[in-house]
Amino acid sequence: MSRHAAIVEEFDDDTDLPLPSRSLPNTGSRGAILEEIANSDDDDRGGESDDEAPELLDPSAVGGPALQPSVRDTRVTDITPFKKWTCIYPIYIDAKRPYATGARRISRSKSVWWPLSKDIADACSRLGLGTLHEVNKMHPSDWENPGRVRVQWKKDGRPVNSNIRTKKQLLETISFQIQGIKTDNVPCEPYTYPQPVPPPNVKTTKSKTGTGKSTAGGQASKTKSNPKFPQRTGRPLPSPPEPQPALKSRVSAHSPALPAGVLIETIRAGMNATEGQGAAGGLPSGKGKRKVVRVRG
């Protein structure tokens, strides 16, 4: 009797399935564990679309002191009910901006140096006003600091807060709230600090003609030696106090200028450190020699 070799396949899969975090109902042929995995995947997909949705801050969540911002928010996908709310941009209370219709709208002493939309939203929530924070909206003149806040400071034609009756009072009250928390951003006189201006390099020309043309040459030299520079009209823009805070503290976390700005500040710090080391060495360079640094891209 001949013997034939038989091949037997054994199931040796040791895959570990995740255990459910809570007791699951009996779902029949679907299986409880499979339902738990499917539900967790659906939650992950839903959370991705909510990251960019506006935040609706609840004024009733602020039950503590005025320094504590609201901790509860609601993601909003349809902003149709909030279309008639007043829009506020950080540029409206920015002390660095000139007073104009599309820029700062309150006096400089009542504004702040580095306003953020998050600070505006928290201030409105502390005032008991309806607040909708849109982090990706930006003002055309302030693209590096995005963020817009919709505020309901009037309801049925009446002010929600009895102390706020106009939009200017609303901006001033919001700015006062931010000044009370970020005291370093409060503008103080003088708003513009003097900066040394290097004298212009003007070379006087000498007349190469004879004595007969000395008068004309003298007039030409006086004209070239005393040029008239155009005078700036209007009040100069203020300069924030130095040293300025880090870039991530000056603009919104959603700013498109944040990655490039961090890179520029890093390169600038490295260049300043290199120049400082060269000046501290005090070693004279060789006569008639120069160093050429070539960077290959």
CSV table of C-alpha atoms in Angstrom, one decimal:
chain,number,residue,atom,x,y,z
A,1,MET,CA,0.0,0.0,0.0
A,2,SER,CA,1.6,3.3,-1.1
A,3,ARG,CA,1.7,6.3,1.2
A,4,HIS,CA,0.9,9.8,-0.1
A,5,ALA,CA,2.1,13.0,1.7
A,6,ALA,CA,-0.8,15.3,2.6
A,7,ILE,CA,-0.4,19.1,3.1
A,8,VAL,CA,-2.3,20.5,6.1
A,9,GLU,CA,-2.7,24.3,6.4
A,10,GLU,CA,-2.9,25.6,9.9
A,11,PHE,CA,-4.2,29.0,10.9
A,12,ASP,CA,-1.5,30.7,12.9
A,13,ASP,CA,-2.6,34.4,12.6
A,14,ASP,CA,-1.9,36.1,16.0
A,15,THR,CA,-3.4,39.4,15.1
A,16,ASP,CA,-4.7,41.2,18.2
A,17,LEU,CA,-8.1,42.9,18.0
A,18,PRO,CA,-8.8,46.0,20.2
A,19,LEU,CA,-11.0,45.3,23.1
A,20,PRO,CA,-14.1,47.4,23.5
A,21,SER,CA,-14.0,50.2,26.0
A,22,ARG,CA,-17.6,49.5,27.1
A,23,SER,CA,-20.0,46.7,27.0
A,24,LEU,CA,-21.5,46.4,23.5
A,25,PRO,CA,-25.0,45.2,22.6
A,26,ASN,CA,-25.6,41.9,20.8
A,27,THR,CA,-25.8,42.9,17.1
A,28,GLY,CA,-26.1,39.4,15.7
A,29,SER,CA,-24.1,38.6,12.6
A,30,ARG,CA,-22.4,42.0,12.5
A,31,GLY,CA,-20.3,41.4,15.5
A,32,ALA,CA,-19.8,43.7,18.4
A,33,ILE,CA,-16.1,44.3,17.9
A,34,LEU,CA,-16.5,45.2,14.3
A,35,GLU,CA,-19.1,47.7,15.2
A,36,GLU,CA,-16.8,49.3,17.8
A,37,ILE,CA,-14.0,49.7,15.2
A,38,ALA,CA,-16.4,51.2,12.6
A,39,ASN,CA,-17.7,53.8,15.1
A,40,SER,CA,-14.3,54.9,16.1
A,41,ASP,CA,-13.3,55.4,12.4
A,42,ASP,CA,-16.4,57.5,11.8
A,43,ASP,CA,-15.6,59.7,14.7
A,44,ASP,CA,-12.1,60.4,13.4
A,45,ARG,CA,-13.3,61.4,10.0
A,46,GLY,CA,-15.9,63.7,11.5
A,47,GLY,CA,-13.3,65.4,13.7
A,48,GLU,CA,-11.1,66.5,10.7
A,49,SER,CA,-13.8,68.7,9.2
A,50,ASP,CA,-14.5,70.4,12.5
A,51,ASP,CA,-11.0,71.8,13.0
A,52,GLU,CA,-11.6,74.7,10.5
A,53,ALA,CA,-15.1,75.4,11.7
A,54,PRO,CA,-15.8,78.7,13.5
A,55,GLU,CA,-16.0,78.5,17.3
A,56,LEU,CA,-19.2,79.8,19.0
A,57,LEU,CA,-18.2,80.9,22.5
A,58,ASP,CA,-20.8,80.6,25.2
A,59,PRO,CA,-21.0,83.8,27.4
A,60,SER,CA,-22.6,81.8,30.2
A,61,ALA,CA,-19.4,79.7,30.5
A,62,VAL,CA,-17.6,82.6,32.1
A,63,GLY,CA,-18.7,82.3,35.6
A,64,GLY,CA,-15.3,83.1,37.3
A,65,PRO,CA,-13.3,86.2,37.4
A,66,ALA,CA,-12.7,88.4,34.4
A,67,LEU,CA,-9.2,87.1,33.8
A,68,GLN,CA,-10.4,83.6,32.9
A,69,PRO,CA,-11.5,83.1,29.3
A,70,SER,CA,-14.4,80.8,28.4
A,71,VAL,CA,-13.5,77.1,28.3
A,72,ARG,CA,-16.5,75.9,26.4
A,73,ASP,CA,-17.1,76.3,22.7
A,74,THR,CA,-19.3,74.9,20.0
A,75,ARG,CA,-18.2,74.2,16.4
A,76,VAL,CA,-20.5,75.9,13.8
A,77,THR,CA,-20.9,74.8,10.3
A,78,ASP,CA,-23.6,77.2,9.2
A,79,ILE,CA,-23.0,80.8,9.9
A,80,THR,CA,-26.3,82.0,8.4
A,81,PRO,CA,-27.8,83.0,11.8
A,82,PHE,CA,-24.7,85.1,12.6
A,83,LYS,CA,-24.6,87.1,9.3
A,84,LYS,CA,-26.0,90.2,10.9
A,85,TRP,CA,-23.5,90.2,13.8
A,86,THR,CA,-20.8,92.9,13.9
A,87,CYS,CA,-17.4,91.8,12.5
A,88,ILE,CA,-14.3,92.9,14.4
A,89,TYR,CA,-10.7,92.4,13.1
A,90,PRO,CA,-7.6,92.9,15.2
A,91,ILE,CA,-6.5,95.8,12.9
A,92,TYR,CA,-9.3,97.9,14.4
A,93,ILE,CA,-7.5,98.1,17.8
A,94,ASP,CA,-3.9,97.9,16.5
A,95,ALA,CA,-1.8,100.7,17.9
A,96,LYS,CA,0.8,100.3,15.1
A,97,ARG,CA,-1.8,101.2,12.4
A,98,PRO,CA,-2.8,104.7,11.4
A,99,TYR,CA,-6.3,106.0,12.3
A,100,ALA,CA,-8.4,105.3,9.2
A,101,THR,CA,-11.6,103.6,8.1
A,102,GLY,CA,-9.9,100.4,7.1
A,103,ALA,CA,-7.4,100.4,10.0
A,104,ARG,CA,-7.4,101.6,13.6
A,105,ARG,CA,-10.7,103.0,14.7
A,106,ILE,CA,-10.0,104.1,18.3
A,107,SER,CA,-7.4,106.4,19.8
A,108,ARG,CA,-3.9,105.0,20.2
A,109,SER,CA,-3.9,105.2,24.0
A,110,LYS,CA,-6.9,102.9,24.1
A,111,SER,CA,-5.5,100.4,21.7
A,112,VAL,CA,-2.9,97.6,22.0
A,113,TRP,CA,0.3,96.8,20.3
A,114,TRP,CA,-0.2,93.2,19.3
A,115,PRO,CA,-3.9,92.4,19.2
A,116,LEU,CA,-5.1,88.8,18.4
A,117,SER,CA,-8.5,87.6,17.4
A,118,LYS,CA,-8.4,85.1,20.2
A,119,ASP,CA,-8.0,87.8,22.7
A,120,ILE,CA,-10.9,89.7,21.2
A,121,ALA,CA,-13.1,86.7,21.3
A,122,ASP,CA,-12.3,86.0,24.9
A,123,ALA,CA,-12.9,89.6,25.8
A,124,CYS,CA,-16.4,89.6,24.1
A,125,SER,CA,-17.3,86.4,25.9
A,126,ARG,CA,-16.3,88.0,29.3
A,127,LEU,CA,-18.6,90.9,28.5
A,128,GLY,CA,-21.5,88.6,28.1
A,129,LEU,CA,-21.9,89.1,24.3
A,130,GLY,CA,-22.6,86.5,21.7
A,131,THR,CA,-19.3,85.6,20.1
A,132,LEU,CA,-18.3,83.7,16.9
A,133,HIS,CA,-14.6,83.3,16.3
A,134,GLU,CA,-13.6,82.7,12.7
A,135,VAL,CA,-9.9,81.9,12.8
A,136,ASN,CA,-9.2,81.7,9.0
A,137,LYS,CA,-10.9,85.0,8.0
A,138,MET,CA,-8.5,87.9,7.5
A,139,HIS,CA,-8.6,91.7,6.8
A,140,PRO,CA,-7.1,92.6,3.4
A,141,SER,CA,-4.7,95.0,5.0
A,142,ASP,CA,-3.7,92.6,7.8
A,143,TRP,CA,-3.0,89.3,6.1
A,144,GLU,CA,-0.2,88.3,8.4
A,145,ASN,CA,-2.6,88.3,11.4
A,146,PRO,CA,-5.7,86.4,10.5
A,147,GLY,CA,-8.8,86.0,12.5
A,148,ARG,CA,-12.3,87.6,12.7
A,149,VAL,CA,-14.8,87.8,15.5
A,150,ARG,CA,-18.5,88.2,15.0
A,151,VAL,CA,-20.2,89.9,18.0
A,152,GLN,CA,-23.8,90.2,18.9
A,153,TRP,CA,-23.8,93.4,21.0
A,154,LYS,CA,-27.4,94.3,20.0
A,155,LYS,CA,-30.4,92.0,20.3
A,156,ASP,CA,-33.8,93.1,18.9
A,157,GLY,CA,-32.4,96.6,18.5
A,158,ARG,CA,-31.3,97.0,22.1
A,159,PRO,CA,-27.8,96.8,23.5
A,160,VAL,CA,-27.0,93.5,25.2
A,161,ASN,CA,-24.6,95.3,27.6
A,162,SER,CA,-26.0,98.6,28.9
A,163,ASN,CA,-22.5,100.1,29.0
A,164,ILE,CA,-22.0,99.5,25.2
A,165,ARG,CA,-24.3,101.7,23.0
A,166,THR,CA,-22.1,102.3,20.0
A,167,LYS,CA,-19.6,100.3,18.0
A,168,LYS,CA,-16.7,102.6,19.1
A,169,GLN,CA,-17.6,101.9,22.7
A,170,LEU,CA,-17.6,98.2,21.8
A,171,LEU,CA,-14.0,98.4,20.4
A,172,GLU,CA,-12.8,100.5,23.4
A,173,THR,CA,-14.3,98.1,25.9
A,174,ILE,CA,-12.7,95.1,24.2
A,175,SER,CA,-9.4,96.8,24.1
A,176,PHE,CA,-9.6,97.7,27.8
A,177,GLN,CA,-10.2,94.1,28.6
A,178,ILE,CA,-7.1,93.1,26.7
A,179,GLN,CA,-5.0,95.8,28.3
A,180,GLY,CA,-6.0,94.6,31.7
A,181,ILE,CA,-4.5,91.1,30.9
A,182,LYS,CA,-1.6,92.0,28.6
A,183,THR,CA,-0.1,95.0,30.3
A,184,ASP,CA,3.0,95.0,28.1
A,185,ASN,CA,0.9,95.7,25.1
A,186,VAL,CA,-0.4,99.0,26.4
A,187,PRO,CA,0.9,102.0,24.4
A,188,CYS,CA,2.7,104.7,26.3
A,189,GLU,CA,3.9,108.1,25.2
A,190,PRO,CA,6.1,108.7,23.2
A,191,TYR,CA,4.6,106.4,20.7
A,192,THR,CA,7.4,107.0,18.2
A,193,TYR,CA,11.0,106.5,19.3
A,194,PRO,CA,13.7,108.6,17.6
A,195,GLN,CA,16.0,106.6,15.3
A,196,PRO,CA,19.4,107.9,14.1
A,197,VAL,CA,19.5,108.7,10.4
A,198,PRO,CA,22.8,108.5,8.6
A,199,PRO,CA,23.9,111.6,6.8
A,200,PRO,CA,23.7,111.4,3.0
A,201,ASN,CA,26.9,110.9,1.1
A,202,VAL,CA,27.2,114.0,-1.2
A,203,LYS,CA,30.4,114.6,-3.1
A,204,THR,CA,31.2,118.2,-4.1
A,205,THR,CA,32.4,118.6,-7.7
A,206,LYS,CA,35.2,120.9,-8.6
A,207,SER,CA,35.3,123.0,-11.7
A,208,LYS,CA,37.9,121.9,-14.2
A,209,THR,CA,37.5,125.0,-16.4
A,210,GLY,CA,39.4,128.2,-16.3
A,211,THR,CA,38.9,131.3,-14.1
A,212,GLY,CA,36.4,132.6,-16.5
A,213,LYS,CA,33.9,129.9,-15.7
A,214,SER,CA,34.6,129.8,-12.0
A,215,THR,CA,31.3,131.5,-11.2
A,216,ALA,CA,29.3,128.9,-13.1
A,217,GLY,CA,31.2,126.1,-11.6
A,218,GLY,CA,30.7,127.5,-8.1
A,219,GLN,CA,27.0,127.7,-8.6
A,220,ALA,CA,26.9,124.1,-9.9
A,221,SER,CA,28.9,122.8,-7.0
A,222,LYS,CA,26.6,124.6,-4.5
A,223,THR,CA,23.6,123.1,-6.2
A,224,LYS,CA,25.0,119.6,-6.1
A,225,SER,CA,26.4,119.9,-2.6
A,226,ASN,CA,23.1,121.0,-1.1
A,227,PRO,CA,20.4,118.8,-2.5
A,228,LYS,CA,16.8,119.2,-1.4
A,229,PHE,CA,15.2,116.0,0.0
A,230,PRO,CA,11.4,115.7,-0.2
A,231,GLN,CA,9.9,116.3,3.2
A,232,ARG,CA,7.5,113.8,4.6
A,233,THR,CA,4.1,115.1,5.5
A,234,GLY,CA,1.8,113.8,8.2
A,235,ARG,CA,2.5,112.2,11.5
A,236,PRO,CA,4.9,109.3,11.4
A,237,LEU,CA,3.7,105.8,12.3
A,238,PRO,CA,4.6,104.7,15.9
A,239,SER,CA,7.1,102.0,16.6
A,240,PRO,CA,6.5,99.3,19.2
A,241,PRO,CA,8.8,99.2,22.2
A,242,GLU,CA,11.9,97.0,22.0
A,243,PRO,CA,12.6,94.2,22.4
A,244,GLN,CA,9.6,92.9,20.6
A,245,PRO,CA,8.0,89.6,21.7
A,246,ALA,CA,8.3,86.4,19.8
A,247,LEU,CA,6.6,86.2,16.5
A,248,LYS,CA,4.2,83.5,17.7
A,249,SER,CA,3.0,85.9,20.3
A,250,ARG,CA,2.5,88.8,17.9
A,251,VAL,CA,0.4,87.0,15.3
A,252,SER,CA,-2.3,84.4,15.2
A,253,ALA,CA,-1.4,80.7,15.3
A,254,HIS,CA,-3.0,80.4,11.9
A,255,SER,CA,-0.9,83.1,10.3
A,256,PRO,CA,0.7,82.2,6.9
A,257,ALA,CA,3.7,84.3,7.9
A,258,LEU,CA,4.5,82.3,10.9
A,259,PRO,CA,6.7,79.5,9.4
A,260,ALA,CA,8.6,82.0,7.2
A,261,GLY,CA,9.0,84.5,10.0
A,262,VAL,CA,10.4,81.9,12.4
A,263,LEU,CA,13.0,80.9,9.7
A,264,ILE,CA,13.9,84.6,9.1
A,265,GLU,CA,14.4,85.2,12.8
A,266,THR,CA,16.6,82.2,13.2
A,267,ILE,CA,18.8,83.2,10.3
A,268,ARG,CA,19.0,86.7,11.6
A,269,ALA,CA,20.0,85.5,15.1
A,270,GLY,CA,22.7,83.4,13.5
A,271,MET,CA,24.1,86.3,11.5
A,272,ASN,CA,24.2,88.5,14.5
A,273,ALA,CA,26.0,85.9,16.5
A,274,THR,CA,28.6,85.5,13.8
A,275,GLU,CA,29.2,89.3,13.6
A,276,GLY,CA,29.5,89.5,17.3
A,277,GLN,CA,32.2,86.8,17.4
A,278,GLY,CA,34.1,88.5,14.6
A,279,ALA,CA,34.1,91.9,16.4
A,280,ALA,CA,35.1,90.3,19.8
A,281,GLY,CA,38.1,88.6,18.3
A,282,GLY,CA,39.8,91.9,17.3
A,283,LEU,CA,42.3,90.1,15.0
A,284,PRO,CA,43.4,92.3,12.0
A,285,SER,CA,42.9,90.8,8.6
A,286,GLY,CA,45.9,90.1,6.3
A,287,LYS,CA,47.0,92.9,4.1
A,288,GLY,CA,45.9,92.6,0.5
A,289,LYS,CA,43.8,89.5,1.3
A,290,ARG,CA,40.1,89.0,1.2
A,291,LYS,CA,37.8,86.1,1.9
A,292,VAL,CA,35.2,85.2,-0.6
A,293,VAL,CA,32.4,82.9,0.5
A,294,ARG,CA,30.5,81.2,-2.3
A,295,VAL,CA,27.2,79.5,-1.7
A,296,ARG,CA,26.3,76.9,-4.2
A,297,GLY,CA,22.5,76.4,-4.6
